[in-house]
Short mmCIF file of C-alpha atoms in Angstrom, two decimals:
data_model
loop_
_atom_site.label_atom_id
_atom_site.label_comp_id
_atom_site.label_asym_id
_atom_site.label_seq_id
_atom_site.Cartn_x
_atom_site.Cartn_y
_atom_site.Cartn_z
CA ILE J 1 0.00 0.00 0.00
CA SER J 2 2.86 2.40 0.81
CA LEU J 3 4.45 1.74 -2.56
CA GLY J 4 1.16 2.43 -4.33
CA LEU J 5 1.04 -1.00 -5.97
CA ALA J 6 -2.22 -2.06 -7.57
CA TRP J 7 -4.42 -4.85 -6.29
CA PRO J 8 -3.81 -7.69 -5.49
CA ALA J 9 -0.35 -6.75 -4.23
CA GLY J 10 -1.69 -5.91 -0.76
CA THR J 11 -3.60 -9.18 -0.56
CA MET J 12 -0.56 -11.20 -1.63
CA ALA J 13 1.60 -9.34 0.90
CA ALA J 14 -0.86 -10.18 3.69
CA LEU J 15 -0.87 -13.83 2.64
CA GLY J 16 2.93 -13.78 2.60
CA VAL J 17 2.99 -12.42 6.13
CA PHE J 18 0.64 -15.18 7.25
CA THR J 19 2.74 -17.90 5.59
CA VAL J 20 6.06 -16.67 6.97
CA THR J 21 4.85 -16.11 10.51
CA MET J 22 2.87 -19.35 10.89
CA LEU J 23 5.52 -21.60 9.37
CA GLY J 24 8.17 -19.71 11.31
CA LEU J 25 6.40 -20.52 14.55
CA ALA J 26 5.60 -24.14 13.60
CA LEU J 27 9.05 -25.06 12.29
CA THR J 28 11.11 -23.55 15.12
CA PRO J 29 11.33 -25.01 18.63
CA PRO J 30 9.80 -22.94 21.43
CA PRO J 31 12.15 -21.58 24.12
CA ARG J 32 12.51 -23.34 27.41
CA SER J 33 10.50 -22.14 30.36
CA LEU J 34 13.20 -19.93 31.85
CA LEU J 35 12.92 -16.38 33.03
CA ARG J 36 15.48 -15.10 30.51
CA ASN J 37 13.44 -16.66 27.67
CA ARG J 38 10.28 -14.79 28.59
CA PRO J 39 10.83 -12.05 25.97
CA VAL J 40 11.15 -14.71 23.27
CA ARG J 41 7.91 -16.34 24.34
CA MET J 42 6.16 -12.99 24.32
CA ALA J 43 7.59 -12.26 20.89
CA ARG J 44 6.22 -15.55 19.56
CA THR J 45 2.79 -14.63 20.89
CA VAL J 46 2.96 -11.27 19.13
CA VAL J 47 4.09 -12.95 15.90
CA PHE J 48 1.16 -15.37 16.14
CA ALA J 49 -1.26 -12.44 16.46
CA ILE J 50 0.37 -10.72 13.47
CA GLY J 51 0.02 -13.93 11.46
CA LEU J 52 -3.68 -14.21 12.28
CA ALA J 53 -4.24 -10.59 11.28
CA GLY J 54 -2.36 -11.07 8.02
CA GLY J 55 -4.22 -14.29 7.25
CA GLY J 56 -7.59 -12.70 7.90
CA ALA J 57 -6.75 -9.69 5.72
CA GLY J 58 -5.42 -11.93 2.95
CA LEU J 59 -8.46 -14.19 2.99
CA ALA J 60 -10.84 -11.22 2.94
CA GLY J 61 -8.99 -9.67 0.02
CA SER J 62 -8.91 -12.94 -1.91
CA LEU J 63 -12.70 -13.14 -1.98
CA ALA J 64 -12.75 -10.52 -4.75
CA THR J 65 -12.22 -13.12 -7.50
CA PRO J 66 -12.86 -16.88 -7.62
CA GLU J 67 -9.38 -17.62 -8.91
CA LEU J 68 -7.66 -15.79 -6.08
CA THR J 69 -9.98 -17.43 -3.56
CA LEU J 70 -9.03 -20.88 -4.82
CA PHE J 71 -5.35 -19.92 -4.77
CA THR J 72 -5.62 -18.71 -1.19
CA LEU J 73 -7.49 -21.78 0.04
CA GLY J 74 -5.09 -24.13 -1.76
CA GLY J 75 -2.09 -22.31 -0.33
CA ALA J 76 -3.64 -22.48 3.13
CA VAL J 77 -3.98 -26.25 2.79
CA VAL J 78 -0.29 -26.48 1.93
CA VAL J 79 0.70 -24.28 4.87
CA GLY J 80 -1.41 -26.35 7.26
CA ALA J 81 -0.04 -29.63 5.89
CA VAL J 82 3.57 -28.45 6.26
CA ALA J 83 2.89 -27.41 9.85
CA ALA J 84 1.14 -30.74 10.54
CA LEU J 85 3.91 -32.88 9.10
CA ALA J 86 7.00 -30.90 10.09
CA GLY J 87 5.93 -28.96 13.17
CA ARG J 88 8.41 -29.02 16.03
CA THR J 89 5.79 -29.29 18.78
CA GLN J 90 2.69 -31.39 19.11
CA HIS J 91 0.60 -28.29 19.67
CA ALA J 92 1.76 -26.83 16.35
CA ARG J 93 1.10 -30.09 14.52
CA ILE J 94 -2.41 -30.41 15.95
CA LEU J 95 -3.25 -26.85 14.88
CA GLY J 96 -1.78 -27.63 11.46
CA TRP J 97 -4.01 -30.68 11.00
CA LEU J 98 -7.13 -28.79 12.02
CA PHE J 99 -6.32 -25.78 9.83
CA ALA J 100 -5.50 -27.94 6.81
CA THR J 101 -8.75 -29.88 7.23
CA VAL J 102 -10.95 -26.80 7.38
CA MET J 103 -9.19 -25.16 4.44
CA ALA J 104 -9.42 -28.37 2.40
CA HIS J 105 -13.19 -28.43 2.93
CA GLY J 106 -13.39 -24.82 1.80
CA PHE J 107 -11.21 -25.53 -1.24
CA VAL J 108 -13.36 -28.48 -2.35
CA LEU J 109 -16.67 -26.65 -1.91
CA THR J 110 -15.38 -23.47 -3.57
CA THR J 111 -14.07 -25.49 -6.50
CA GLY J 112 -17.50 -27.07 -6.91
CA LEU J 113 -19.21 -23.67 -6.91
CA TYR J 114 -16.67 -22.29 -9.38
CA ARG J 115 -17.21 -25.24 -11.74
CA ASP J 116 -21.02 -25.15 -11.34
CA ILE J 117 -20.99 -28.53 -9.60
CA GLU J 118 -23.89 -29.31 -7.29
CA PRO J 119 -22.94 -29.43 -3.59
CA ARG J 120 -24.15 -33.04 -3.36
CA TRP J 121 -21.37 -34.00 -5.77
CA SER J 122 -18.84 -31.83 -3.94
CA ALA J 123 -19.65 -33.94 -0.88
CA PHE J 124 -17.56 -36.73 -2.40
CA GLY J 125 -14.57 -34.38 -2.41
CA VAL J 126 -15.12 -33.63 1.26
CA LEU J 127 -15.34 -37.37 1.90
CA THR J 128 -12.04 -37.78 0.08
CA VAL J 129 -10.49 -35.35 2.55
CA GLY J 130 -11.69 -37.62 5.36
CA ALA J 131 -10.21 -40.67 3.64
CA VAL J 132 -6.85 -38.88 3.28
CA LEU J 133 -6.91 -38.01 6.97
CA LEU J 134 -7.58 -41.60 8.01
CA THR J 135 -4.75 -42.68 5.74
CA ALA J 136 -2.47 -40.07 7.31
CA ALA J 137 -3.29 -41.53 10.72
CA THR J 138 -1.22 -44.58 9.70
CA LEU J 139 2.01 -42.58 9.56
CA PRO J 140 4.77 -44.25 11.63
CA ARG J 141 5.22 -41.13 13.75
CA LEU J 142 1.58 -41.24 14.84
CA ARG J 143 1.81 -44.80 16.11
CA HIS J 144 3.88 -43.88 19.15
CA PRO J 145 2.06 -43.55 22.48
CA GLU J 146 3.26 -39.99 22.98
CA ALA J 147 1.46 -38.97 19.76
CA ALA J 148 -1.94 -40.14 21.00
CA ARG J 149 -3.48 -36.65 21.04
CA GLU J 150 -2.26 -35.87 17.54
CA THR J 151 -3.47 -39.22 16.22
CA ALA J 152 -6.88 -38.66 17.78
CA THR J 153 -7.03 -35.22 16.16
CA VAL J 154 -6.29 -36.66 12.72
CA GLU J 155 -8.81 -39.49 13.09
CA TRP J 156 -11.62 -37.34 14.44
CA SER J 157 -10.97 -34.78 11.72
CA GLY J 158 -11.55 -37.59 9.22
CA TYR J 159 -14.78 -38.62 10.91
CA GLY J 160 -15.86 -34.99 10.97
CA SER J 161 -15.25 -34.76 7.22
CA ALA J 162 -17.58 -37.71 6.69
CA LEU J 163 -20.31 -36.02 8.75
CA VAL J 164 -19.87 -32.79 6.78
CA ALA J 165 -20.18 -34.72 3.51
CA LEU J 166 -23.40 -36.40 4.68
CA ALA J 167 -24.78 -33.05 5.83
CA ILE J 168 -24.09 -31.52 2.43
CA ALA J 169 -25.91 -34.31 0.55
CA TYR J 170 -28.71 -34.84 3.07
CA ASP J 171 -31.46 -33.95 0.57
CA SER J 172 -30.40 -36.60 -1.97
CA PRO J 173 -30.85 -40.20 -0.74
CA ARG J 174 -28.97 -41.58 -3.75
CA HIS J 175 -25.87 -39.56 -2.96
CA VAL J 176 -26.19 -40.38 0.75
CA ALA J 177 -26.26 -44.09 -0.10
CA ALA J 178 -23.16 -43.76 -2.28
CA LEU J 179 -21.37 -41.76 0.41
CA LEU J 180 -22.19 -44.36 3.06
CA ALA J 181 -20.97 -47.18 0.83
CA ALA J 182 -17.72 -45.34 0.12
CA TRP J 183 -17.16 -44.42 3.76
CA GLY J 184 -17.86 -48.00 4.84
CA ALA J 185 -15.08 -49.14 2.48
CA VAL J 186 -12.72 -46.54 3.98
CA LEU J 187 -13.51 -47.71 7.50
CA GLY J 188 -13.03 -51.32 6.41
CA VAL J 189 -9.53 -50.48 5.20
CA ALA J 190 -8.83 -48.61 8.45
CA VAL J 191 -9.66 -51.79 10.39
CA LEU J 192 -6.69 -53.51 8.75
CA ARG J 193 -4.29 -51.00 10.30
CA PRO J 194 -2.13 -52.60 13.01
CA THR J 195 -3.19 -51.37 16.43
CA ASP J 196 -2.81 -52.30 20.05
CA ARG J 197 -6.43 -51.31 20.77
CA PRO J 198 -8.74 -54.21 19.82
CA ASN J 199 -11.83 -52.26 20.89
CA ARG J 200 -11.04 -49.57 18.34
CA ALA J 201 -10.79 -52.12 15.53
CA ARG J 202 -14.07 -53.71 16.61
CA ILE J 203 -15.85 -50.33 16.67
CA LEU J 204 -14.51 -49.44 13.23
CA PHE J 205 -15.58 -52.80 11.85
CA TRP J 206 -19.12 -52.48 13.17
CA SER J 207 -19.27 -48.91 11.90
CA ALA J 208 -18.23 -50.11 8.45
CA VAL J 209 -20.90 -52.82 8.59
CA ALA J 210 -23.55 -50.28 9.62
CA CYS J 211 -22.57 -47.95 6.77
CA GLU J 212 -22.70 -50.70 4.17
CA ILE J 213 -26.01 -52.10 5.41
CA THR J 214 -27.63 -48.65 5.51
CA ALA J 215 -26.33 -47.92 2.02
CA TRP J 216 -27.73 -51.23 0.75
CA TRP J 217 -31.12 -50.57 2.31
CA LEU J 218 -31.27 -47.09 0.78
CA MET J 219 -30.37 -48.45 -2.65
CA MET J 220 -33.01 -51.16 -2.41
CA TYR J 221 -35.61 -48.62 -1.29
CA LEU J 222 -34.76 -46.23 -4.11
CA ALA J 223 -34.96 -49.10 -6.62
CA ASP J 224 -38.49 -49.92 -5.34
CA VAL J 225 -37.44 -53.39 -4.20
CA THR J 226 -40.25 -54.78 -2.04
CA LEU J 227 -38.77 -58.23 -1.37
CA PRO J 228 -38.07 -58.31 2.40
CA GLU J 229 -35.22 -60.79 2.01
CA ALA J 230 -33.34 -58.22 -0.08
CA TYR J 231 -33.03 -56.19 3.12
CA THR J 232 -32.50 -58.96 5.67
CA LEU J 233 -30.17 -61.42 3.92
CA PRO J 234 -27.28 -58.96 3.34
CA PHE J 235 -27.38 -58.08 7.03
CA ALA J 236 -27.37 -61.79 7.87
CA VAL J 237 -24.33 -62.39 5.66
CA LEU J 238 -22.39 -59.56 7.29
CA ALA J 239 -23.46 -60.70 10.75
CA LEU J 240 -22.22 -64.19 9.90
CA LEU J 241 -18.91 -62.74 8.74
CA VAL J 242 -18.58 -60.83 11.99
CA GLY J 243 -19.42 -63.97 13.97
CA LEU J 244 -16.83 -66.05 12.14
CA LEU J 245 -14.16 -63.42 12.75
CA GLU J 246 -15.12 -63.30 16.41
CA LEU J 247 -14.97 -67.10 16.61
CA ARG J 248 -11.54 -67.04 15.00
CA GLN J 249 -10.24 -64.58 17.58
CA ARG J 250 -11.98 -66.36 20.48
CA PRO J 251 -12.19 -70.11 19.75
CA ASP J 252 -13.98 -70.69 23.07
CA ALA J 253 -16.85 -68.31 22.17
CA SER J 254 -20.40 -69.61 22.21
CA SER J 255 -22.13 -70.52 18.97
CA TRP J 256 -24.82 -67.97 19.87
CA VAL J 257 -22.23 -65.25 19.48
CA ALA J 258 -20.89 -66.63 16.20
CA TYR J 259 -24.10 -67.75 14.46
CA GLY J 260 -27.04 -66.48 16.52
CA PRO J 261 -27.51 -62.95 15.10
CA ALA J 262 -26.96 -64.11 11.51
CA LEU J 263 -29.43 -67.01 11.74
CA VAL J 264 -32.08 -64.88 13.45
CA ALA J 265 -31.72 -62.18 10.77
CA ALA J 266 -31.85 -64.75 7.96
CA LEU J 267 -34.73 -66.98 9.11
CA MET J 268 -36.96 -65.16 11.58
CA PRO J 269 -38.24 -62.31 9.34
CA THR J 270 -39.16 -64.78 6.60
CA LEU J 271 -40.84 -67.04 9.16
CA VAL J 272 -42.97 -64.15 10.40
CA ILE J 273 -43.96 -63.30 6.82
CA VAL J 274 -44.85 -66.93 6.09
CA ILE J 275 -47.04 -67.25 9.19
CA THR J 276 -48.78 -63.87 9.10
CA ALA J 277 -49.18 -63.29 5.35
CA ASN J 278 -50.51 -65.26 2.42
CA THR J 279 -47.13 -65.65 0.80
CA SER J 280 -45.93 -67.77 -2.10
CA THR J 281 -45.19 -71.47 -1.89
CA LEU J 282 -41.64 -70.89 -3.11
CA ARG J 283 -40.82 -68.76 -0.05
CA GLN J 284 -42.18 -71.46 2.28
CA VAL J 285 -40.18 -74.18 0.55
CA LEU J 286 -36.97 -72.16 0.61
CA LEU J 287 -37.54 -71.34 4.29
CA LEU J 288 -37.96 -75.03 5.13
CA LEU J 289 -34.86 -75.99 3.14
CA GLY J 290 -32.81 -73.27 4.81
CA ALA J 291 -34.00 -74.25 8.28
CA VAL J 292 -33.29 -77.95 7.69
CA ALA J 293 -29.84 -77.15 6.31
CA THR J 294 -29.15 -75.04 9.40
CA LEU J 295 -30.28 -77.89 11.65
CA ILE J 296 -28.07 -80.39 9.84
CA PHE J 297 -25.08 -78.05 9.96
CA GLY J 298 -25.51 -77.51 13.69
CA SER J 299 -25.80 -81.24 14.34
CA MET J 300 -22.70 -82.04 12.33
CA ARG J 301 -20.62 -79.25 13.90
CA GLN J 302 -22.01 -79.74 17.42
CA GLN J 303 -23.16 -76.11 17.58
CA GLN J 304 -26.12 -75.28 19.81
CA ALA J 305 -27.38 -72.12 18.10
CA PRO J 306 -27.90 -73.64 14.62
CA VAL J 307 -29.60 -76.70 16.16
CA VAL J 308 -32.02 -74.70 18.30
CA ILE J 309 -32.83 -72.00 15.72
CA GLY J 310 -32.95 -74.41 12.78
CA GLY J 311 -35.12 -76.87 14.70
CA ALA J 312 -37.54 -74.20 15.90
CA VAL J 313 -37.96 -72.65 12.46
CA THR J 314 -38.33 -76.07 10.83
CA ALA J 315 -41.07 -77.08 13.27
CA ALA J 316 -42.94 -73.77 13.00
CA ALA J 317 -42.77 -73.68 9.18
CA ALA J 318 -43.78 -77.35 8.87
CA LEU J 319 -46.78 -76.97 11.18
CA HIS J 320 -47.88 -73.85 9.32
CA ALA J 321 -47.62 -75.71 6.00
CA LEU J 322 -49.77 -78.52 7.39
CA THR J 323 -52.50 -76.10 8.48
CA LEU J 324 -52.69 -74.73 4.96
CA VAL J 325 -53.37 -78.16 3.42
CA GLY J 326 -56.50 -78.97 5.39
CA PRO J 327 -58.04 -78.82 8.89
CA TRP J 328 -57.99 -82.57 9.30
CA LEU J 329 -54.21 -82.56 9.13
CA LEU J 330 -54.20 -80.82 12.50
CA LEU J 331 -54.66 -84.31 13.92
CA ILE J 332 -51.14 -85.18 12.84
CA PRO J 333 -49.45 -83.05 15.54
CA VAL J 334 -51.91 -84.49 18.09
CA GLY J 335 -50.97 -88.02 17.04
CA LEU J 336 -47.32 -87.18 17.27
CA ILE J 337 -47.80 -85.86 20.80
CA LEU J 338 -49.65 -89.04 21.84
CA LEU J 339 -46.93 -91.13 20.27
CA LEU J 340 -44.27 -89.27 22.23
CA LEU J 341 -46.22 -89.61 25.48
CA GLY J 342 -46.60 -93.34 24.95
CA ALA J 343 -42.94 -93.95 24.23
CA SER J 344 -41.03 -96.33 26.39
CA ARG J 345 -38.80 -95.40 29.32
CA GLU J 346 -35.73 -96.13 27.19
CA ARG J 347 -36.83 -93.60 24.61
CA ARG J 348 -37.39 -90.99 27.31
CA ARG J 349 -33.93 -91.66 28.67
CA ARG J 350 -32.44 -91.24 25.22
CA ALA J 351 -34.33 -87.96 24.82
CA GLN J 352 -32.89 -86.77 28.11
CA ASP J 353 -29.42 -87.77 26.97
CA GLY J 354 -29.98 -85.87 23.72
CA LEU J 355 -31.11 -82.80 25.66
CA ARG J 356 -28.04 -83.07 27.85
CA ALA J 357 -25.86 -83.29 24.72
CA LEU J 358 -27.60 -80.20 23.35
CA ARG J 359 -26.81 -78.27 26.50
CA GLU J 360 -23.19 -79.32 26.26
CA MET J 361 -22.91 -77.87 22.77
CA ARG J 362 -21.17 -74.50 22.41
#
């Protein structure tokens, strides 16, 4: 301004002041807490205030044109990334990560507006920022225990980016479904990262499963799919996968933990539909075949959950099928009951032994 230079010289000068001061503070070690170093600490505080003032002035001046705005936001991302990766103190690195994240969101959204891209599509760019942050959390430096606060900052910044992306595309279910599917894949990759916190990996895995299931349900709903099994069977498959992984990590786990949720999700909704609604014969036959296969699998593997669930569903579906054929067939269950009551003592003893064997199953 003193030299009488035309715009945007003043804006570029303010941005230069911001860059020099902030990187100067981040890339130099702070003085030790000694009395003679107090002037240096005060000077760093003054420099920080000057940097904020310069950055604010530069950002305000850059709003005059879209090109300069994009240049400023992109440069701010670079400044924040340099401070985050090369900062001499943890405090400087944390501030660098947060600043780079916010500026990256602004850069993506501004680019979308400049290119006449709908915000719902720009949400995928914001989600990409979150994926980059979760990837950055795998840096070797962030695996040390003393970097726990910085690692948490990077991870939660990534999760925040995902929430921002969903908030941007909230009015478009199709884009929300695609965002959930993509974020579920990102979380699934994050689970594979070596960690000494098994609870964190379990939470990430279940979060990835929830994202993928919700995305699948939204896609089926938008495609006007009315088949209930299209919504329940994918959840059952994922629940079975989770159970098998849990059984692999804990071989002594109960079969109810490994197979229970998956079998309930796969068989019970269809059983309720078969009993309460006038459904097709094909669904009833497939339900019976699935229940019998589950019962056989549980018997062969000595697993309690498949035996109990498969046997209960088989009995309920078979009795319901008999009631549909004719009222007189209701006498068949009565005859079976009388036959069981009139069995010999040896048969009752064998039944008790079988029940005891069932209880001993995992």
